[in-house]
Coordinates of C-alpha atoms and ligand atoms in Angstrom, one line a residue:
M1 CA 137.3 104.3 -14.8
K2 CA 135.0 102.0 -12.6
K3 CA 132.7 104.5 -11.1
G4 CA 131.6 108.0 -11.7
K5 CA 130.6 107.4 -15.3
L6 CA 127.0 106.7 -14.4
S7 CA 124.5 109.7 -14.7
A8 CA 123.0 111.0 -11.6
K9 CA 119.6 109.6 -12.4
T10 CA 120.9 106.2 -13.3
K11 CA 122.8 106.2 -10.1
K12 CA 119.9 107.2 -7.9
L13 CA 118.0 104.5 -9.6
I14 CA 120.8 101.9 -8.8
I15 CA 121.0 103.0 -5.1
K16 CA 117.2 102.6 -5.1
I17 CA 117.6 99.2 -6.3
I18 CA 120.3 98.2 -4.1
A19 CA 118.3 99.6 -1.2
V20 CA 115.3 97.5 -1.9
V21 CA 117.4 94.2 -2.3
L22 CA 119.3 95.1 0.9
V23 CA 116.2 96.0 2.9
A24 CA 114.5 92.7 1.6
L25 CA 117.5 90.7 2.4
I26 CA 118.6 92.1 5.7
G27 CA 116.3 95.2 6.5
T28 CA 118.8 97.8 6.5
A29 CA 121.3 100.3 4.7
A30 CA 124.2 100.0 2.5
A31 CA 127.2 101.1 4.5
L32 CA 126.2 100.1 8.0
V33 CA 123.8 97.4 8.8
V34 CA 121.8 96.7 11.9
K35 CA 120.3 93.5 12.8
D36 CA 118.0 93.6 15.7
R37 CA 116.7 90.8 17.8
K38 CA 113.1 89.9 18.5
T39 CA 111.2 93.0 19.6
D40 CA 108.1 93.2 21.7
F41 CA 107.2 96.7 20.5
N42 CA 105.4 97.9 17.4
S43 CA 107.8 98.9 14.8
A44 CA 107.9 100.6 11.4
Q45 CA 110.6 100.3 8.8
K46 CA 111.2 102.6 5.8
Y47 CA 114.1 103.2 3.3
S48 CA 114.4 106.2 1.1
V49 CA 117.0 108.1 -0.8
A50 CA 118.3 111.6 0.2
M51 CA 121.6 113.4 0.7
N52 CA 122.9 111.1 -2.2
T53 CA 122.6 108.0 -0.2
V54 CA 120.3 105.5 1.2
I55 CA 118.4 106.2 4.3
T56 CA 116.7 103.7 6.6
Q57 CA 114.7 104.1 9.6
K58 CA 113.2 101.6 12.0
I59 CA 111.2 103.1 14.7
Y60 CA 109.8 101.5 17.7
A61 CA 106.7 103.1 19.2
D62 CA 102.9 102.8 19.9
V63 CA 102.1 104.1 16.6
P64 CA 105.6 103.9 14.8
G65 CA 104.5 104.9 11.4
V66 CA 103.7 108.5 12.3
H67 CA 107.4 109.3 12.9
I68 CA 108.8 108.1 9.6
E69 CA 107.9 111.3 7.4
P70 CA 109.0 113.8 9.9
V71 CA 112.4 112.1 10.2
R72 CA 112.7 112.0 6.4
A73 CA 111.6 115.7 6.4
I74 CA 114.4 116.7 8.7
I75 CA 117.1 114.9 6.3
N76 CA 115.7 116.6 3.1
S77 CA 115.4 120.1 4.7
L78 CA 118.9 119.9 6.2
D79 CA 120.1 118.8 2.8
G80 CA 118.6 121.8 1.2
Y81 CA 120.2 123.9 3.7
I82 CA 124.0 122.7 4.0
S83 CA 124.5 121.2 0.5
C84 CA 127.2 122.9 -1.5
K85 CA 126.0 121.3 -4.6
D86 CA 122.6 122.9 -4.2
S87 CA 123.1 126.4 -5.5
E88 CA 119.9 127.5 -3.9
S89 CA 121.2 126.4 -0.4
V90 CA 122.0 128.6 2.6
L91 CA 125.5 127.2 2.5
S92 CA 125.9 128.2 -1.2
R93 CA 125.1 131.8 -0.2
L94 CA 128.1 131.7 2.2
N95 CA 130.3 130.4 -0.8
S96 CA 129.1 133.1 -3.3
E97 CA 128.9 136.0 -1.1
G98 CA 131.7 135.3 1.4
T99 CA 129.8 136.2 4.5
L100 CA 126.7 134.9 6.2
N101 CA 124.9 135.0 9.6
D102 CA 123.4 131.8 10.3
I103 CA 123.4 129.8 13.6
L104 CA 123.0 126.4 12.3
I105 CA 125.9 126.5 10.0
A106 CA 128.0 128.5 12.5
E107 CA 127.4 125.9 15.2
A108 CA 128.6 123.2 12.7
L109 CA 131.7 125.1 11.6
K110 CA 132.7 125.6 15.2
T111 CA 132.8 121.9 15.7
C112 CA 134.5 121.5 12.4
L113 CA 137.3 124.0 13.0
E114 CA 137.8 122.5 16.4
V115 CA 138.4 119.1 14.6
S116 CA 140.6 120.6 12.0
E117 CA 142.7 122.1 14.6
K118 CA 143.0 119.0 16.7
S119 CA 143.9 116.9 13.5
G120 CA 146.4 119.2 12.1
G121 CA 144.3 120.0 9.1
A122 CA 143.6 116.4 8.2
F123 CA 139.8 117.3 8.6
D124 CA 139.4 120.4 6.4
V125 CA 136.0 121.7 5.2
S126 CA 137.7 124.5 3.1
M127 CA 138.6 122.1 0.3
G128 CA 135.1 122.7 -1.7
K129 CA 137.0 124.0 -4.9
L130 CA 139.5 120.9 -4.9
S131 CA 136.8 118.4 -4.2
E132 CA 134.7 120.0 -7.1
S133 CA 137.8 119.5 -9.5
W134 CA 138.4 116.0 -8.7
A135 CA 134.4 115.6 -9.1
I136 CA 134.6 112.0 -7.4
G137 CA 131.4 110.3 -7.5
T138 CA 130.1 112.2 -10.5
E139 CA 130.3 111.4 -14.3
N140 CA 133.0 114.2 -14.4
A141 CA 135.4 112.4 -12.1
R142 CA 139.1 112.8 -13.3
V143 CA 142.8 113.5 -12.0
P144 CA 143.5 117.1 -12.1
S145 CA 146.9 118.1 -13.3
D146 CA 149.7 119.0 -10.5
E147 CA 149.4 122.7 -11.5
E148 CA 145.8 122.7 -11.1
I149 CA 146.0 121.0 -7.7
S150 CA 148.5 123.4 -6.3
E151 CA 146.5 126.3 -7.5
L152 CA 143.4 124.9 -5.9
L153 CA 145.3 124.3 -2.6
S154 CA 146.0 128.1 -2.4
Q155 CA 142.3 128.4 -2.0
C156 CA 142.0 125.9 0.8
G157 CA 142.8 126.1 4.6
Y158 CA 140.5 126.1 7.5
E159 CA 142.1 129.1 8.9
K160 CA 140.6 131.0 6.0
I161 CA 137.2 130.4 7.7
T162 CA 136.4 132.8 10.7
L163 CA 133.5 132.8 13.2
D164 CA 132.2 135.7 15.3
G165 CA 129.1 134.2 16.9
S166 CA 126.7 133.3 14.2
K167 CA 128.5 135.4 11.7
I168 CA 130.7 133.5 9.3
T169 CA 133.3 134.9 7.1
V170 CA 135.5 133.2 4.3
A171 CA 138.3 134.4 2.5
E172 CA 137.9 135.1 -1.2
G173 CA 138.0 132.1 -3.7
V174 CA 137.4 129.7 -0.5
S175 CA 134.4 127.2 -0.9
V176 CA 133.0 125.6 2.2
D177 CA 132.0 121.9 1.7
L178 CA 130.1 120.2 4.7
G179 CA 129.8 116.9 2.8
A180 CA 132.0 115.1 5.4
V181 CA 129.6 115.9 8.4
G182 CA 126.3 116.4 6.8
K183 CA 124.9 113.0 7.5
G184 CA 126.1 113.2 11.0
I185 CA 124.6 116.5 11.5
A186 CA 121.2 114.9 10.3
C187 CA 121.7 112.2 12.8
D188 CA 122.1 114.8 15.6
Y189 CA 118.8 116.5 14.6
I190 CA 117.0 113.4 14.1
M191 CA 118.1 112.3 17.6
T192 CA 116.6 115.5 19.1
Y193 CA 113.2 114.7 17.4
L194 CA 113.3 111.1 18.8
K195 CA 113.9 112.4 22.2
S196 CA 111.2 115.0 22.1
K197 CA 108.5 112.2 21.3
T198 CA 107.6 110.5 24.5
D199 CA 105.8 107.6 22.6
I200 CA 109.0 106.5 20.8
K201 CA 110.6 103.6 22.6
G202 CA 113.5 103.4 20.4
A203 CA 114.9 103.8 16.8
V204 CA 117.8 103.0 14.6
V205 CA 118.4 105.5 11.6
S206 CA 121.0 105.2 9.1
V207 CA 122.0 107.9 6.8
G208 CA 124.6 106.4 4.3
G209 CA 127.6 105.7 6.5
S210 CA 126.2 107.7 9.7
I211 CA 124.1 105.9 11.9
L212 CA 122.3 106.6 15.3
T213 CA 120.8 104.1 18.0
Y214 CA 118.3 105.6 20.4
G215 CA 116.3 104.1 23.3
Q216 CA 115.4 100.3 23.4
H217 CA 114.2 97.7 20.8
N218 CA 112.7 95.3 23.2
K219 CA 111.7 95.3 26.9
A220 CA 114.8 93.6 28.1
G221 CA 116.9 96.5 26.8
D222 CA 119.2 94.3 24.6
E223 CA 122.0 96.0 23.0
W224 CA 121.8 97.2 19.4
N225 CA 123.7 95.5 16.8
V226 CA 125.5 97.7 14.2
G227 CA 127.2 95.9 11.6
I228 CA 130.5 97.5 9.7
R229 CA 130.7 96.8 6.1
H230 CA 133.6 94.9 4.9
P231 CA 135.7 97.6 2.8
R232 CA 136.5 95.3 0.0
N233 CA 133.2 92.9 -0.1
E234 CA 130.0 95.0 0.0
N235 CA 127.9 91.6 0.8
E236 CA 130.0 91.0 4.1
Y237 CA 130.3 92.3 7.4
L238 CA 133.6 93.2 8.9
G239 CA 131.9 92.8 12.4
I240 CA 129.2 93.9 14.7
I241 CA 129.4 96.7 17.3
H242 CA 127.2 96.0 20.3
M243 CA 126.0 99.2 21.8
T244 CA 123.6 101.4 23.7
E245 CA 122.5 104.8 22.5
G246 CA 125.0 106.7 20.3
F247 CA 126.3 107.5 16.9
V248 CA 128.4 105.6 14.5
S249 CA 130.1 106.9 11.4
T250 CA 132.2 105.0 8.8
S251 CA 134.4 106.7 6.3
G252 CA 136.2 104.5 3.6
D253 CA 138.0 104.5 0.4
Y254 CA 135.2 102.4 -1.1
E255 CA 132.0 104.6 -0.8
R256 CA 132.9 107.0 -3.9
Y257 CA 135.8 106.3 -6.0
F258 CA 136.9 105.7 -9.5
E259 CA 139.9 103.7 -10.8
Q260 CA 142.3 104.7 -13.5
D261 CA 145.5 103.0 -14.8
G262 CA 145.0 100.5 -11.8
V263 CA 144.9 103.4 -9.2
R264 CA 142.1 103.9 -6.9
Y265 CA 141.1 107.6 -6.5
H266 CA 138.6 107.9 -3.6
H267 CA 136.6 111.1 -2.3
I268 CA 138.6 111.8 0.9
L269 CA 141.3 114.3 0.2
D270 CA 144.5 115.0 2.1
G271 CA 145.0 118.7 2.3
N272 CA 148.8 118.3 2.3
T273 CA 148.9 116.7 -1.1
G274 CA 145.7 117.7 -2.6
R275 CA 145.1 114.0 -3.6
P276 CA 142.9 111.3 -2.0
S277 CA 144.3 110.2 1.2
D278 CA 146.9 107.4 1.3
S279 CA 147.4 107.0 5.0
G280 CA 147.3 103.1 5.1
L281 CA 143.8 103.1 6.5
I282 CA 141.1 102.2 4.1
S283 CA 138.0 102.3 6.4
V284 CA 137.5 104.1 9.7
T285 CA 134.5 103.6 12.1
V286 CA 134.1 106.0 14.9
V287 CA 131.4 105.7 18.0
C288 CA 130.8 108.7 20.2
D289 CA 128.0 110.7 21.4
S290 CA 127.6 113.3 18.9
G291 CA 126.7 112.8 15.1
I292 CA 128.7 115.4 13.7
L293 CA 131.7 114.5 15.8
S294 CA 131.5 110.8 14.7
D295 CA 131.2 111.9 11.0
A296 CA 134.1 114.5 11.3
L297 CA 136.3 112.2 13.2
S298 CA 136.0 109.2 10.9
T299 CA 137.0 111.6 8.0
A300 CA 139.8 112.9 9.7
C301 CA 141.1 109.5 11.0
L302 CA 141.2 108.1 7.4
V303 CA 143.6 110.9 6.5
L304 CA 145.6 110.8 9.5
G305 CA 146.5 107.1 9.5
A306 CA 146.4 104.6 12.5
E307 CA 148.8 106.2 15.0
K308 CA 147.6 109.7 15.0
A309 CA 144.1 108.7 14.4
E310 CA 144.3 106.7 17.7
A311 CA 145.5 109.8 19.6
L312 CA 142.8 111.9 18.1
L313 CA 140.1 109.4 19.2
N314 CA 141.6 109.3 22.6
E315 CA 141.6 113.1 22.8
Y316 CA 137.8 113.2 22.2
G317 CA 137.1 110.1 24.3
A318 CA 135.9 108.5 21.3
A319 CA 136.2 104.9 20.1
G320 CA 136.8 103.2 16.7
V321 CA 137.5 100.5 14.4
F322 CA 140.5 100.9 11.9
V323 CA 141.1 98.7 8.9
D324 CA 144.3 99.1 7.1
K325 CA 145.3 98.2 3.4
D326 CA 146.2 94.5 4.6
M327 CA 143.0 94.2 6.3
N328 CA 144.4 94.5 9.5
I329 CA 141.7 95.4 12.2
T330 CA 142.6 97.8 15.2
V331 CA 140.0 98.5 17.8
V332 CA 140.4 101.7 19.6
G333 CA 138.9 102.8 22.9
D334 CA 135.9 101.6 24.7
I335 CA 133.9 99.7 22.4
D336 CA 132.4 96.1 22.2
F337 CA 133.4 95.1 18.6
E338 CA 132.7 91.4 17.7
Y339 CA 134.7 90.2 14.4
Ligands
ADP401 P1 130.7 110.0 3.1 O1 130.5 111.3 2.3 O2 131.1 108.9 2.0 O3 130.1 109.5 4.1 P2 132.8 111.3 4.6 O4 131.9 111.5 5.6 O5 134.2 110.8 5.0 O6 132.3 110.2 3.4 O7 132.9 112.6 3.8 C1 133.6 112.7 2.4 C2 133.4 114.1 1.8 O8 133.9 115.0 2.6 C3 133.8 114.3 0.6 O9 132.9 113.8 -0.6 C4 134.1 115.7 0.4 O10 133.0 116.4 0.1 C5 134.5 116.1 1.7 N1 135.8 115.9 2.1 C6 136.9 115.3 1.5 N2 138.1 115.2 2.0 C7 137.8 116.0 3.3 C8 138.6 116.1 4.3 N3 139.9 115.9 4.3 N4 138.1 117.0 5.4 C9 136.8 117.3 5.4 N5 136.0 117.0 4.2 C10 136.5 116.5 3.3
MG402 MG1 132.7 111.9 7.7

């Protein structure tokens, strides 16, 4: 095994060290990288660790430093709310009791279930038990037996989650996992905060592989430059997206994985097989006007494979960049991607 053997504490420390080095070198986060041009505004920059990943913030405002902590607090409180790994979270209450009345989680699930339907189940937040069994990204990562996988698959299926306004019900044995959209949801809440503060001129915030760009970073209103990480070389860019305001999410087979007998087992599962997706795509980046959607769609597309993924993005009017196993790059939709 290559990854997954490290203790949570060691991993956190490594993430922190990587973050320090990255911030020192290029001033940004691990998965997606932003290079900004010269600014004529005051700016503050901060990295931190939350949601099991690196957070970077760069805020342009009259007194930019005052906004760093509120943004961090949004991410932390959301993590305590929707993490299925935290037994005290509100989502864990749904998973243990089978029912919950909660507007925040219900709204998130509404979007998730829509993406599930439109992707034919490629995106499916009901696979908590299966993900837990693979445990990819933890020291317990392993390949479950075929029997175990088929047994666990019987406890998965997005149609086992039902919504009635803010009332959520899940069938017995089903465990909801919002891990595929948590970072995107955080970006949505952060965007609402940024927009509510009139002194903020612009900001770029990355929560692991999800990123938002807001407003301007200079008076000229130059575009933001969002770099996409090379899926097989973490020190390299694949290319740069030039964009105005919006949300970007990347899902890849390189974020969390382990190797056994020469096989790479990554953390995005295909509900048809109960195993890591093997669609031919190894990295998908999605750009759209919603954090939760960009995050859900990037996960869905990775499972779907290029052809169906392109159709899904078209349906949502979203844009994207796909990378396949042979490092072929496909650009979909209205996006300015330089590579
Ligand atoms: P990352 O968390 O690395 O940004 P994703 O956003 O693609 O990557 O989410 C992956 C996480 O989502 C997994 O760790 C797991 O918790 C959950 N997950 C895995 N497969 C699926 C799937 N097909 N649909 C929805 N959620 C999934
Ligand atoms: Mg995702």
